[in-house]
Amino acid sequence: MAKRWTNKLTRSDVTPEPIFMNRRKLLAGLGLGAGAAGLGGLTLGAMPGAALAQDDMALEPNAWDEITSYCNYYEFGTRKDDPAQNAHLLTTEPWSITIDGLVDKPGDYALGDILSQMTMEERIYRFRCVEAWSMVVPWNGFELADLLDMVGVKPEAQYVAFETVYRPEEMPGTRYPVLDWPYVEGLRLDEARNPLTLMATGLYGKPMPNQNGAPIRLVVPWKYGYKSIKSIVRITLTDKQPPTSWNKAGPSEYGFYSNVNPEVDHPRWSQASERKIGGGLFAKKVPTLMFNGYEEEVAALYDGMDLKANH
Ligand SMILES: Nc1nc2c(c(=O)[nH]1)N[C@H]1C(S)=C(S)[C@@H](COP(=O)(O)O)O[C@H]1N2
Ligand SMILES: [Mo]
């Protein structure tokens, strides 16, 4: 299969130094104090510092250590370093994905059988968390559209729902009701079929580390990071908009679409700029780009839509 989308990223310097930021305030709002949820770390608001021009958003991938040590994977804890500490507990072999709902060929598909039919690519994508930090990640994976074609999507299908594996015995973070487990996410079918939408199985040409969502996760680079659901065990085609974990946890703060948009602030913080992980605490505050820099590729999906109402 031909490569249908090409990166337009160029290189600039990025130096390593992780920072810590979490959703302590939201958790506090849910009645989960830092102690109750086992939280730690420092909550940083927008930091001072000159915003760089958008040309400086030209990108070099973050270091392996940055990508694999500064993670959000709440099933393994809410601190950024918890997943790297705890995710080794997750068994990722054997692995299969149940694909069901409005498809021609529903079933439990062994991951190896899926991969043998997919075209693997490297995609260097910007990755923008709703918490206003960002990285650049060299993913390995295949287009979700190819998997959907493999199983055959029925004409009535309008949405794709995803579910993360839920194994309390392997996931110490699920002792806490931070989210309603299992973690679930969803996309509109046309978003799922967009060539940018990736099912990722690796980083830097190596198998996906557990903390980053082994053995297979979604990557939707124009949306806030929480849409990129990890360790997927179920994909369901449906004609109804599926529930999503962060929307259930905070409906006024996290919508279904969750497109990166510098003009639509989070109710409690600005989304106009972001801190690049690896830039150091007081450097590299950069303006956030519409659709995280993928406007050309995805803006047409939302023609005529009120992006504030549909945040
Ligand atoms: N199952 C699951 N998927 C998840 C999350 C999570 O807590 N659980 N966190 C999300 C959030 S908020 C972000 S920013 C990204 C982080 O991906 P990374 O740790 O590989 O950078 O994963 C997303 N996918
Ligand atoms: Mo995130």
Coordinates of C-alpha atoms and ligand atoms in Angstrom, one line a residue:
M1 CA 0.0 0.0 0.0
A2 CA 1.3 3.4 -0.9
K3 CA 2.1 5.9 1.8
R4 CA -0.8 8.4 1.7
W5 CA 0.5 11.1 4.0
T6 CA 3.9 12.6 4.4
N7 CA 5.4 14.4 7.3
K8 CA 6.3 18.0 6.7
L9 CA 8.3 18.3 9.9
T10 CA 11.8 19.7 10.0
R11 CA 14.4 19.7 12.8
S12 CA 15.1 22.1 15.6
D13 CA 16.8 21.6 18.9
V14 CA 15.1 20.2 21.9
T15 CA 16.9 19.5 25.2
P16 CA 15.8 17.1 27.8
E17 CA 14.3 18.1 31.2
P18 CA 10.9 16.8 32.2
I19 CA 8.5 18.9 34.1
F20 CA 5.5 17.9 36.2
M21 CA 2.0 18.9 35.9
N22 CA -1.2 17.1 36.6
R23 CA -4.9 17.4 36.9
R24 CA -4.9 17.8 40.7
K25 CA -7.4 20.6 40.5
L26 CA -9.9 18.5 38.6
L27 CA -9.3 15.6 40.9
A28 CA -9.8 17.9 43.9
G29 CA -13.0 19.0 42.2
L30 CA -14.1 15.4 42.1
G31 CA -13.5 15.1 45.8
L32 CA -10.2 13.3 45.3
G33 CA -7.6 15.2 47.2
A34 CA -3.9 14.7 46.4
G35 CA -3.7 12.2 49.3
A36 CA -6.8 10.3 48.3
A37 CA -5.7 9.8 44.7
G38 CA -2.1 9.2 45.6
L39 CA -1.0 12.2 43.7
G40 CA 2.2 14.0 43.8
G41 CA 4.1 16.4 41.7
L42 CA 3.8 20.1 41.1
T43 CA 1.0 21.9 39.4
L44 CA 2.3 24.5 37.1
G45 CA 0.2 27.1 35.4
A46 CA 1.3 28.8 32.2
M47 CA 4.9 29.9 32.7
P48 CA 6.3 33.2 31.7
G49 CA 8.6 33.4 28.8
A50 CA 8.5 34.7 25.3
A51 CA 6.4 32.7 22.9
L52 CA 8.4 31.5 20.0
A53 CA 7.3 32.1 16.4
Q54 CA 5.4 29.2 14.8
D55 CA 8.4 28.5 12.6
D56 CA 10.2 27.4 15.8
M57 CA 7.5 24.7 16.1
A58 CA 9.5 22.8 13.4
L59 CA 10.2 19.6 15.1
E60 CA 12.7 17.1 16.3
P61 CA 11.5 14.1 18.1
N62 CA 11.8 14.1 21.9
A63 CA 14.3 11.8 23.4
W64 CA 13.3 8.2 24.1
D65 CA 13.8 8.8 27.8
E66 CA 11.4 11.8 27.8
I67 CA 8.7 10.0 25.9
T68 CA 8.9 6.9 28.1
S69 CA 9.3 8.5 31.5
Y70 CA 6.8 11.4 31.4
C71 CA 3.5 9.6 30.8
N72 CA -0.2 9.8 31.4
Y73 CA -1.6 6.3 32.0
Y74 CA -3.9 6.6 35.0
E75 CA -4.4 2.8 35.4
F76 CA -0.9 2.8 36.7
G77 CA -1.1 6.0 38.8
T78 CA -1.6 9.7 38.2
R79 CA 1.9 11.0 38.6
K80 CA 3.9 11.4 35.4
D81 CA 6.5 8.8 36.5
D82 CA 4.0 6.2 37.8
P83 CA 3.4 4.5 34.5
A84 CA 7.1 4.0 33.9
Q85 CA 7.4 2.5 37.5
N86 CA 4.3 0.3 37.3
A87 CA 3.3 -0.6 33.8
H88 CA 5.7 -3.6 33.6
L89 CA 2.9 -5.3 35.6
L90 CA 0.8 -5.4 32.4
T91 CA 0.9 -8.7 30.5
T92 CA 0.8 -7.9 26.8
E93 CA 1.2 -11.3 25.3
P94 CA -1.0 -12.9 24.1
W95 CA -3.1 -10.0 22.9
S96 CA -6.2 -9.8 20.9
I97 CA -8.7 -7.1 20.0
T98 CA -12.4 -7.7 19.9
I99 CA -13.8 -5.9 16.9
D100 CA -17.6 -5.8 16.9
G101 CA -20.7 -3.8 16.4
L102 CA -21.6 -2.6 12.9
V103 CA -18.9 -4.6 11.0
D104 CA -19.1 -7.3 8.4
K105 CA -16.5 -9.6 10.1
P106 CA -16.8 -9.2 13.8
G107 CA -14.5 -11.3 16.0
D108 CA -11.6 -11.6 18.3
Y109 CA -8.5 -10.8 16.2
A110 CA -5.1 -11.9 17.4
L111 CA -2.8 -8.9 17.3
G112 CA -0.2 -10.8 15.2
D113 CA -2.9 -11.7 12.6
I114 CA -3.8 -8.0 12.3
L115 CA -0.3 -6.8 12.0
S116 CA 0.5 -9.3 9.3
Q117 CA -2.1 -7.6 7.1
M118 CA -1.2 -4.0 7.8
T119 CA 1.3 -1.6 6.2
M120 CA 3.7 -0.3 9.0
E121 CA 5.0 3.2 8.8
E122 CA 6.9 5.7 10.9
R123 CA 4.9 8.9 11.7
I124 CA 6.6 11.8 13.5
Y125 CA 3.7 13.6 15.1
R126 CA 3.2 16.5 17.5
F127 CA 1.5 15.3 20.6
R128 CA -0.4 17.9 22.7
C129 CA -1.8 17.1 26.1
V130 CA -4.8 19.0 27.3
E131 CA -2.6 20.0 30.3
A132 CA -0.7 22.3 27.9
W133 CA 2.5 20.3 27.5
S134 CA 3.7 18.8 24.3
M135 CA 6.2 16.4 22.8
V136 CA 7.2 15.2 19.3
V137 CA 7.0 11.4 19.0
P138 CA 8.2 9.1 16.2
W139 CA 5.5 6.5 16.2
N140 CA 5.4 3.2 14.3
G141 CA 2.1 1.9 13.3
F142 CA -0.6 1.6 10.6
E143 CA -3.6 3.6 9.6
L144 CA -6.8 2.8 11.5
A145 CA -8.6 3.1 8.1
D146 CA -6.8 -0.1 6.9
L147 CA -8.0 -2.0 10.0
L148 CA -11.6 -0.8 9.4
D149 CA -11.4 -1.9 5.8
M150 CA -10.1 -5.3 6.9
V151 CA -13.2 -6.0 9.0
G152 CA -15.6 -4.1 6.7
V153 CA -17.7 -1.3 8.1
K154 CA -21.4 -1.4 7.6
P155 CA -23.1 1.6 6.1
E156 CA -25.0 2.4 9.2
A157 CA -21.9 2.9 11.3
Q158 CA -21.1 6.5 12.3
Y159 CA -18.7 6.2 15.2
V160 CA -15.8 4.1 16.5
A161 CA -15.6 3.2 20.2
F162 CA -12.4 2.0 21.8
E163 CA -11.7 0.3 25.1
T164 CA -8.5 -0.2 27.1
V165 CA -7.8 -3.4 28.8
Y166 CA -9.0 -3.5 32.4
R167 CA -7.1 -5.8 34.8
P168 CA -7.2 -4.5 38.3
E169 CA -4.7 -7.1 39.5
E170 CA -2.1 -5.7 37.0
M171 CA -3.1 -2.0 37.2
P172 CA -2.5 -0.5 40.7
G173 CA -4.0 2.9 39.7
T174 CA -7.4 1.3 39.2
R175 CA -7.8 1.0 42.9
Y176 CA -8.7 4.7 42.9
P177 CA -11.9 5.9 41.2
V178 CA -10.1 8.6 39.3
L179 CA -11.9 7.6 36.2
D180 CA -14.7 5.1 35.5
W181 CA -12.6 2.1 34.4
P182 CA -12.1 0.7 31.8
Y183 CA -10.8 3.8 30.0
V184 CA -13.0 4.4 26.9
E185 CA -12.7 6.7 23.9
G186 CA -14.4 7.4 20.6
L187 CA -14.1 9.0 17.2
R188 CA -16.5 9.9 14.5
L189 CA -16.1 7.5 11.6
D190 CA -14.7 10.1 9.3
E191 CA -12.1 11.1 11.9
A192 CA -11.2 7.4 12.4
R193 CA -10.7 7.1 8.7
N194 CA -8.6 10.2 8.3
P195 CA -5.1 9.1 7.1
L196 CA -3.5 10.8 10.1
T197 CA -5.2 8.5 12.5
L198 CA -2.8 5.9 13.5
M199 CA -2.8 2.6 15.5
A200 CA 0.7 2.7 17.0
T201 CA 2.6 -0.4 18.0
G202 CA 6.0 1.2 18.6
L203 CA 8.3 4.1 19.2
Y204 CA 11.7 4.8 17.6
G205 CA 11.3 1.5 15.7
K206 CA 11.1 -0.5 19.0
P207 CA 8.0 -2.2 20.4
M208 CA 5.7 0.1 22.3
P209 CA 6.8 0.4 26.0
N210 CA 4.0 -0.6 28.4
Q211 CA 3.8 2.9 29.9
N212 CA 3.1 4.3 26.4
G213 CA 0.2 1.9 25.7
A214 CA 1.6 -1.5 24.7
P215 CA 1.0 -3.4 22.7
I216 CA -1.2 -1.2 20.6
R217 CA -2.8 2.3 21.1
L218 CA -4.5 5.0 19.1
V219 CA -2.7 8.2 18.1
V220 CA -4.9 11.1 16.9
P221 CA -2.4 14.0 16.5
W222 CA -4.9 16.9 16.0
K223 CA -6.7 16.1 19.3
Y224 CA -5.8 16.4 22.9
G225 CA -3.7 13.5 24.1
Y226 CA -6.4 11.8 26.1
K227 CA -8.2 10.8 22.9
S228 CA -5.2 8.6 22.1
I229 CA -6.3 5.6 24.1
K230 CA -3.8 3.0 25.2
S231 CA -3.6 -0.8 25.3
I232 CA -6.7 -1.3 23.2
V233 CA -8.7 -4.6 23.6
R234 CA -12.0 -3.6 21.9
I235 CA -13.1 -1.6 18.9
T236 CA -16.8 -1.2 18.3
L237 CA -18.5 0.3 15.3
T238 CA -21.7 2.1 16.3
D239 CA -24.4 4.5 15.1
K240 CA -24.3 6.4 18.4
Q241 CA -21.7 8.8 19.8
P242 CA -19.9 6.6 22.3
P243 CA -19.1 7.7 25.9
T244 CA -15.5 8.8 26.6
S245 CA -13.7 8.7 29.9
W246 CA -12.7 12.3 30.4
N247 CA -16.0 13.6 29.2
K248 CA -17.7 11.4 31.8
A249 CA -15.3 12.7 34.5
G250 CA -15.7 16.3 33.6
P251 CA -18.3 17.0 30.9
S252 CA -18.0 20.8 31.0
E253 CA -14.2 20.6 30.6
Y254 CA -13.7 17.7 28.2
G255 CA -15.9 17.4 25.2
F256 CA -16.3 14.5 22.7
Y257 CA -14.3 16.2 20.0
S258 CA -11.3 17.5 22.0
N259 CA -9.6 19.1 18.9
V260 CA -6.5 21.1 19.8
N261 CA -7.7 24.7 19.6
P262 CA -5.7 27.7 20.9
E263 CA -8.8 29.8 20.7
V264 CA -10.9 27.7 23.0
D265 CA -9.6 27.7 26.5
H266 CA -10.1 25.0 29.1
P267 CA -12.4 26.5 31.8
R268 CA -9.4 26.6 34.2
W269 CA -6.5 27.4 32.0
S270 CA -5.5 28.8 28.6
Q271 CA -4.9 26.6 25.7
A272 CA -3.2 29.4 23.7
S273 CA 0.3 28.1 24.3
E274 CA 2.2 25.0 25.4
R275 CA 5.3 23.9 27.1
K276 CA 7.5 21.6 25.1
I277 CA 8.7 18.7 27.3
G278 CA 12.5 18.8 27.2
G279 CA 12.6 22.6 26.8
G280 CA 13.4 23.2 30.5
L281 CA 11.1 25.0 32.9
F282 CA 11.5 28.5 31.6
A283 CA 12.2 27.9 27.9
K284 CA 10.3 26.8 24.8
K285 CA 6.9 28.1 25.6
V286 CA 5.4 28.0 22.1
P287 CA 2.0 29.0 20.7
T288 CA -0.4 26.2 20.3
L289 CA -1.4 25.6 16.6
M290 CA -4.9 25.1 15.4
F291 CA -5.6 21.4 15.2
N292 CA -2.1 21.0 16.6
G293 CA -0.6 22.0 13.3
Y294 CA -2.7 19.6 11.2
E295 CA -5.3 22.1 10.0
E296 CA -4.7 21.5 6.4
E297 CA -5.3 17.8 6.8
V298 CA -8.4 17.9 9.1
A299 CA -10.1 21.3 9.1
A300 CA -12.6 20.1 6.4
L301 CA -13.9 17.4 8.9
Y302 CA -15.4 20.3 10.9
D303 CA -16.7 22.6 8.2
G304 CA -19.6 24.6 9.5
M305 CA -19.2 23.3 13.1
D306 CA -19.1 25.6 16.1
L307 CA -15.7 24.6 17.5
K308 CA -16.4 26.1 20.9
A309 CA -19.8 24.5 21.4
N310 CA -18.3 21.2 20.1
H311 CA -15.1 21.4 22.2
Ligands
LIG1 N1 -6.0 3.9 28.9 C1 -5.5 5.1 29.0 N2 -5.1 5.8 27.8 C2 -4.6 7.0 27.9 C3 -4.5 7.7 29.2 C4 -4.8 6.9 30.3 O1 -4.7 7.4 31.5 N3 -5.3 5.7 30.2 N4 -4.0 9.0 29.2 C5 -4.2 9.8 28.0 C6 -3.5 11.1 28.1 S1 -4.2 12.2 29.1 C7 -2.4 11.3 27.3 S2 -1.8 12.9 27.3 C8 -1.8 10.3 26.6 C9 -0.3 10.2 27.0 O2 0.4 9.3 26.2 P1 1.9 9.1 26.5 O3 2.0 8.8 28.0 O4 2.4 8.0 25.6 O5 2.6 10.4 26.2 O6 -2.4 9.0 26.7 C10 -3.8 9.0 26.8 N5 -4.3 7.7 26.8
MO2 MO -3.3 14.2 28.3

